[in-house]
mmCIF file of C-alpha atoms in Angstrom:
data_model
loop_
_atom_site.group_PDB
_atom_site.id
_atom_site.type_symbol
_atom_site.label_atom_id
_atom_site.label_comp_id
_atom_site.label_asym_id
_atom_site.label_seq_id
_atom_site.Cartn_x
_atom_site.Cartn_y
_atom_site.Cartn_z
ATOM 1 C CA UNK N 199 156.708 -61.187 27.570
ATOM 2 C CA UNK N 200 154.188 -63.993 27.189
ATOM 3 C CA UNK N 201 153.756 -64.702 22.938
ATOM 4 C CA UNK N 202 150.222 -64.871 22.209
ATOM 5 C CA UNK N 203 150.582 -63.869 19.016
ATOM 6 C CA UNK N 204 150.431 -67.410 17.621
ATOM 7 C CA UNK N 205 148.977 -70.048 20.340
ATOM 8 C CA UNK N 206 145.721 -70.622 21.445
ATOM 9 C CA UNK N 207 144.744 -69.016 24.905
ATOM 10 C CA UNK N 208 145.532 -71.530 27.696
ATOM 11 C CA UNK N 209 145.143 -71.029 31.327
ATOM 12 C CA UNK N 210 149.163 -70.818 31.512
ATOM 13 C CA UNK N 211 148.999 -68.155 28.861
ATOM 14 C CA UNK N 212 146.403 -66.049 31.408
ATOM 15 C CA UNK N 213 148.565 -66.307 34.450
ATOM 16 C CA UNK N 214 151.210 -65.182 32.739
ATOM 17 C CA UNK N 215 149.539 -62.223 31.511
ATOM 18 C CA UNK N 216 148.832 -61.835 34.948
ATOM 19 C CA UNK N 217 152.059 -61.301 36.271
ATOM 20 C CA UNK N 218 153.121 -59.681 32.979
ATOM 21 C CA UNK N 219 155.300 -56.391 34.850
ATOM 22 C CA UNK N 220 155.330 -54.434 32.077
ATOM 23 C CA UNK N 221 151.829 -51.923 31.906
ATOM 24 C CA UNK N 222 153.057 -51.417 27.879
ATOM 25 C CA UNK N 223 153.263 -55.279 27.126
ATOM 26 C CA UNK N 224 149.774 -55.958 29.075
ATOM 27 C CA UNK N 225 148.343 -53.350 27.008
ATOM 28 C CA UNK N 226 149.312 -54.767 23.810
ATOM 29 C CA UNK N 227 148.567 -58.215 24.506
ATOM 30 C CA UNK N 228 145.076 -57.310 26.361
ATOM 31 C CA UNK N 229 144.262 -55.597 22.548
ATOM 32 C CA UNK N 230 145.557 -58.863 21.193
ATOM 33 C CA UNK N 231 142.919 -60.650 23.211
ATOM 34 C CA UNK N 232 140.294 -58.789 22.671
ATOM 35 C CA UNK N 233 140.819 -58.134 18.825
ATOM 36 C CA UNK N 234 141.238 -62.344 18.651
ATOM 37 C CA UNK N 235 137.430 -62.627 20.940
ATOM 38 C CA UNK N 236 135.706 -60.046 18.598
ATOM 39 C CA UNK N 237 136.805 -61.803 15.256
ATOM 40 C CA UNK N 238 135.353 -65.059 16.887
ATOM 41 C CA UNK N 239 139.064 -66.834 16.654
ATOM 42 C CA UNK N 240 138.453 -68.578 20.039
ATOM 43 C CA UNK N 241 136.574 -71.610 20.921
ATOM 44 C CA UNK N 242 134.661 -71.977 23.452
ATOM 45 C CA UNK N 243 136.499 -72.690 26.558
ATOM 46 C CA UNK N 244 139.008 -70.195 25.065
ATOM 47 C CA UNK N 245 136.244 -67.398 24.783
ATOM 48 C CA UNK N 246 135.179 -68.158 28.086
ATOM 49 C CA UNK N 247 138.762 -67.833 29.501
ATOM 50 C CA UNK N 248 139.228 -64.688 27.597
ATOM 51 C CA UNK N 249 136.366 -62.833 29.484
ATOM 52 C CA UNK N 250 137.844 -63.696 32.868
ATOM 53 C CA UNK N 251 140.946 -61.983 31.407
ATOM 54 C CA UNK N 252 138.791 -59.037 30.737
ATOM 55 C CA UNK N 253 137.204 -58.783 34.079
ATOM 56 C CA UNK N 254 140.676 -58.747 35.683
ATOM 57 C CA UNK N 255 142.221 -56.535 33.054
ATOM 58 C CA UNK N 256 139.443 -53.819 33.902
ATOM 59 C CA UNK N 257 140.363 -53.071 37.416
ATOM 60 C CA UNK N 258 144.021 -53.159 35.908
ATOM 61 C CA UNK N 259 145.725 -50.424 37.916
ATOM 62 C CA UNK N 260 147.364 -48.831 34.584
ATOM 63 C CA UNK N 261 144.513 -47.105 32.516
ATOM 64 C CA UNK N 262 146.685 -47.537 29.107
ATOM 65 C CA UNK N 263 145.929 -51.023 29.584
ATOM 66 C CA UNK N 264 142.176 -50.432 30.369
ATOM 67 C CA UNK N 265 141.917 -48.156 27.333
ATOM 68 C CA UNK N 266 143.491 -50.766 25.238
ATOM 69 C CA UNK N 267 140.600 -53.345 26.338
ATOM 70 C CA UNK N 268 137.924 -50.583 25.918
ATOM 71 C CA UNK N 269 138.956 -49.788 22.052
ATOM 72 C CA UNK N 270 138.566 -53.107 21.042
ATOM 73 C CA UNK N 271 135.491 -54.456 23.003
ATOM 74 C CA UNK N 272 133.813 -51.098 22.509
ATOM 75 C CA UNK N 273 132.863 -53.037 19.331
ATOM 76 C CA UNK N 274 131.735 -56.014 20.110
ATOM 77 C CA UNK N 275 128.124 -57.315 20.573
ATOM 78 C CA UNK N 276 129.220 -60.347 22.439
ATOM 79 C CA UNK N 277 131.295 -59.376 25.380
ATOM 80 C CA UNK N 278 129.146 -60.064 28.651
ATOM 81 C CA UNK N 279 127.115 -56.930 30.106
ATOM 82 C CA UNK N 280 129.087 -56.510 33.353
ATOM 83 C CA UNK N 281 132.517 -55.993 31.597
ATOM 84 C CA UNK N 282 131.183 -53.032 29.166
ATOM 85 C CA UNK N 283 129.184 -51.735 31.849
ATOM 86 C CA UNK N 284 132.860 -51.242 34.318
ATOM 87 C CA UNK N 285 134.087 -49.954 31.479
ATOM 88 C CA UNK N 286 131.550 -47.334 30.536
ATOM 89 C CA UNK N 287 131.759 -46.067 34.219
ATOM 90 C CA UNK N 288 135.534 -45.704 34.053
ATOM 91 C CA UNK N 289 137.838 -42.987 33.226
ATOM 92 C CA UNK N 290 137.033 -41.053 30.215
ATOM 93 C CA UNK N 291 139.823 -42.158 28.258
ATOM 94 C CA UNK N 292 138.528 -45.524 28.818
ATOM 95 C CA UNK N 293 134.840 -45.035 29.139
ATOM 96 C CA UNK N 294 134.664 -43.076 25.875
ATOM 97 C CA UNK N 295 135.293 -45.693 23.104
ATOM 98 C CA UNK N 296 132.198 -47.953 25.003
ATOM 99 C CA UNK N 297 129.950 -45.304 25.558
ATOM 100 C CA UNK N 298 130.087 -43.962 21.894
ATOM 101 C CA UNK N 299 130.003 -47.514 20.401
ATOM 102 C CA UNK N 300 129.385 -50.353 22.504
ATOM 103 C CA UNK N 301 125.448 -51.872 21.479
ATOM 104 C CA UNK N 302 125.961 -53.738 25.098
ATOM 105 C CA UNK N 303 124.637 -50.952 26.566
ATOM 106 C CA UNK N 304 121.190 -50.851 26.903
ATOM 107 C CA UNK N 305 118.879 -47.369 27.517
ATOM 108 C CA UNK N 306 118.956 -47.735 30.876
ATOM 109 C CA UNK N 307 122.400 -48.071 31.062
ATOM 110 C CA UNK N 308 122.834 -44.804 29.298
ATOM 111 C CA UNK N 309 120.273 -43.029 30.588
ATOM 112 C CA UNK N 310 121.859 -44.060 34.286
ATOM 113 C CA UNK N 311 125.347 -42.608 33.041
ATOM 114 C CA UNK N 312 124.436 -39.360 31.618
ATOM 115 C CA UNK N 313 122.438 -38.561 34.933
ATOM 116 C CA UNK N 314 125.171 -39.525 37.099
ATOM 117 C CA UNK N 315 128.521 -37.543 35.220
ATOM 118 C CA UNK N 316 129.347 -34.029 34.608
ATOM 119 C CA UNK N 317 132.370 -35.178 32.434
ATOM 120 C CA UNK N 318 132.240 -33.716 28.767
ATOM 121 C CA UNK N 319 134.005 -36.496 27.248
ATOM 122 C CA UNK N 320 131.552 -38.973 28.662
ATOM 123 C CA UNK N 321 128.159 -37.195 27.224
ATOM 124 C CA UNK N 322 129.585 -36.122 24.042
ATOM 125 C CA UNK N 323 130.665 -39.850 23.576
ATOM 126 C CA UNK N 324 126.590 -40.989 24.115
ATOM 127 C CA UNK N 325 125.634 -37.661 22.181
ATOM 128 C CA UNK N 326 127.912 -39.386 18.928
ATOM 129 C CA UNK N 327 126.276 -42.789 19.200
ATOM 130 C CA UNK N 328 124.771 -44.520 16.107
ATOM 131 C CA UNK N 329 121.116 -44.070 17.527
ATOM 132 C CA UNK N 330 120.563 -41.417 20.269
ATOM 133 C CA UNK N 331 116.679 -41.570 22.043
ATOM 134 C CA UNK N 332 114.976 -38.319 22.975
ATOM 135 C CA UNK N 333 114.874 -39.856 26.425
ATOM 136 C CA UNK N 334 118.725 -39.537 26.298
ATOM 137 C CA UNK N 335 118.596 -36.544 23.932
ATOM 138 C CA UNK N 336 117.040 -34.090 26.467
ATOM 139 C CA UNK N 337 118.997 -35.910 29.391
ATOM 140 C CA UNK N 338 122.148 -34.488 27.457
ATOM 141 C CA UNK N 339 121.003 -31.403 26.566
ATOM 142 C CA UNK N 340 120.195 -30.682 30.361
ATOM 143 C CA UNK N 341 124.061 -30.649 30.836
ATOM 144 C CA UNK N 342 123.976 -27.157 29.300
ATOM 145 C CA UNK N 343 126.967 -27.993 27.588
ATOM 146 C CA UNK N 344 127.793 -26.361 24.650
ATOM 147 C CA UNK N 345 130.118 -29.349 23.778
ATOM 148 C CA UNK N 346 127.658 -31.694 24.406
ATOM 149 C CA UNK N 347 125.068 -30.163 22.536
ATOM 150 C CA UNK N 348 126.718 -29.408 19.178
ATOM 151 C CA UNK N 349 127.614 -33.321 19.047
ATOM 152 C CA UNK N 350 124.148 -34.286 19.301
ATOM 153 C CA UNK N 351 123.067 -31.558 17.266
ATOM 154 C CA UNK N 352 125.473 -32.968 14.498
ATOM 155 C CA UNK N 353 124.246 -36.579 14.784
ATOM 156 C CA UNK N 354 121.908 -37.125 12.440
ATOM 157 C CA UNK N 355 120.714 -40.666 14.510
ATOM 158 C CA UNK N 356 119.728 -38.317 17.291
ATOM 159 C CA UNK N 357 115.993 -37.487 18.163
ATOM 160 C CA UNK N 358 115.658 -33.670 18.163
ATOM 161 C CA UNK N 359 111.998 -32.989 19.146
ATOM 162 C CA UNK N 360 110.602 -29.683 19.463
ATOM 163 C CA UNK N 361 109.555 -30.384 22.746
ATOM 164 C CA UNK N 362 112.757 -30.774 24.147
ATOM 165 C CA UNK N 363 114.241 -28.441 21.837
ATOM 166 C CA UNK N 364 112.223 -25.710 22.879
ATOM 167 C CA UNK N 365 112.371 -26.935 26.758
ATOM 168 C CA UNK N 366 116.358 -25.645 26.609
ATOM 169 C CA UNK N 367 115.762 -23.437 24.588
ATOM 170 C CA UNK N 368 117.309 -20.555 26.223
ATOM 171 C CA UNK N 369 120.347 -22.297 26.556
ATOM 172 C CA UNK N 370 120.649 -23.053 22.883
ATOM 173 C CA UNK N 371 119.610 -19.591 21.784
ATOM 174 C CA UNK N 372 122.645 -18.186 24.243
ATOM 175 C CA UNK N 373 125.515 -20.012 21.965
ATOM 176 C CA UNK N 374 125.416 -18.787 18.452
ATOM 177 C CA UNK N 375 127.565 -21.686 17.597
ATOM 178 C CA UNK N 376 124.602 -24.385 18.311
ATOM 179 C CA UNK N 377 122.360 -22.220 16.538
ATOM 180 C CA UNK N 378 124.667 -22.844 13.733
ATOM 181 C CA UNK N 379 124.659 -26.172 14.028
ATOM 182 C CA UNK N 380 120.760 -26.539 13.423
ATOM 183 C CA UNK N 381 120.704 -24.517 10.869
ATOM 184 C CA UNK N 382 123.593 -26.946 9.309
ATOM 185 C CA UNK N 383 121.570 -30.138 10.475
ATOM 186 C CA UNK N 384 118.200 -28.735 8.934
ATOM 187 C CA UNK N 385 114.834 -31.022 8.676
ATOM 188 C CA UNK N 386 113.807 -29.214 11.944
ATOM 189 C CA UNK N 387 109.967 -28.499 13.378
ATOM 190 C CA UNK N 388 108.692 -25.200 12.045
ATOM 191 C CA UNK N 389 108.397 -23.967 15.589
ATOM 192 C CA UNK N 390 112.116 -24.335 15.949
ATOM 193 C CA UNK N 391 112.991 -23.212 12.424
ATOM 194 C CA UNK N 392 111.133 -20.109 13.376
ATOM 195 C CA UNK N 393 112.569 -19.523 17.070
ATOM 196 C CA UNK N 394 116.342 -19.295 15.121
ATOM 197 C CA UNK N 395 114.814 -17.121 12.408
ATOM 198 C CA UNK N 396 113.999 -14.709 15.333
ATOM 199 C CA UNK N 397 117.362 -14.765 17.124
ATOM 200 C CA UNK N 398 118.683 -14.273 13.657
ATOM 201 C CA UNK N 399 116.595 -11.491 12.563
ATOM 202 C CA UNK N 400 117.061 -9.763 15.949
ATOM 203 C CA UNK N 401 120.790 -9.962 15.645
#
């Protein structure tokens, strides 16, 4: 296995990553890489190498070595739009670290990726994100998802409005456990606060 634990990232250093057989070894030195280009250890040239490397390692045929590169650019501000972008339309397991942290992703990205997957994983990811728009909030909740929902309705950076609220509201009223969940996140609208009070009261 190629050490690039302790030399600077050469051109040799990427072929032989390349051809690296083992999926386990590409996946550790691919989180090596991408650890060393979100610290801001590389120079220039070697930053700009290291993206190349991350364009090739995300149509790697092993997803353990996708993952890998996913948890560590996930958090990154730097890494160039159309590498977080392939990853946030990847497998789950991959996808999910980007989608929940990654502040590459603009609104339209999201908004494109919750309308276009069924997969739980993927929308509770976006549901858990630092900031969550009620654009993307009511996109979510129109998964009808009880998953889904009872992330967003625990993140406190999501915009509930009553609007939207109300707009699925049959759906939320259905799962006792997201009516919990409100109640738990409180600061509500009084029009909400009062729709639970009447599911509760007719219980």
């Amino acid at each position: 296995m190629v050490d690039l634990l302790t030399m600077h990232l050469t051109q040799l250093d990427a072929k032989s990553l390349m051809e690296e057989p083992s999926p386990e070894a590409r996946g550790l030195l691919a989180s090596k890489i991408a650890k060393d280009y979100c610290d801001g250890n590389f120079n220039t040239v070697e930053a700009d190498l290291a993206t190349d490397i991350f364009r090739i390692l995300s149509r790697d045929v092993e997803i353990h070595v996708r993952h890998a590169l996913a948890e560590e650019l996930a958090h990154s501000p730097d890494v160039p739009h159309d590498i977080i972008r392939r990853l946030a339309g990847d497998e789950p397991e991959v996808a999910a670290p980007v989608l929940e942290f990654s502040s590459v992703l603009t609104e339209d990205d999201l908004v494109a990726i919750v309308k276009s997957t069924r997969e739980a994983a993927k929308l509770c990811a976006v549901a858990r994100r630092e900031t969550v728009s009620g654009t993307l909030a009511g996109l979510l909740l129109e998964s009808r998802q009880e998953s889904v929902a009872k992330e967003l309705f625990r993140n406190n950076g999501a915009t509930l409005e009553e609007r939207l609220l109300s707009r699925s509201w049959d759906f939320i009223a259905s799962a006792p456990g997201l009516l919990e969940t409100l109640v738990h996140r409180g600061g509500l609208p009084l029009a909400v606060a009062e729709k639970i009070y009447a599911v509760v009261s007719d219980d």
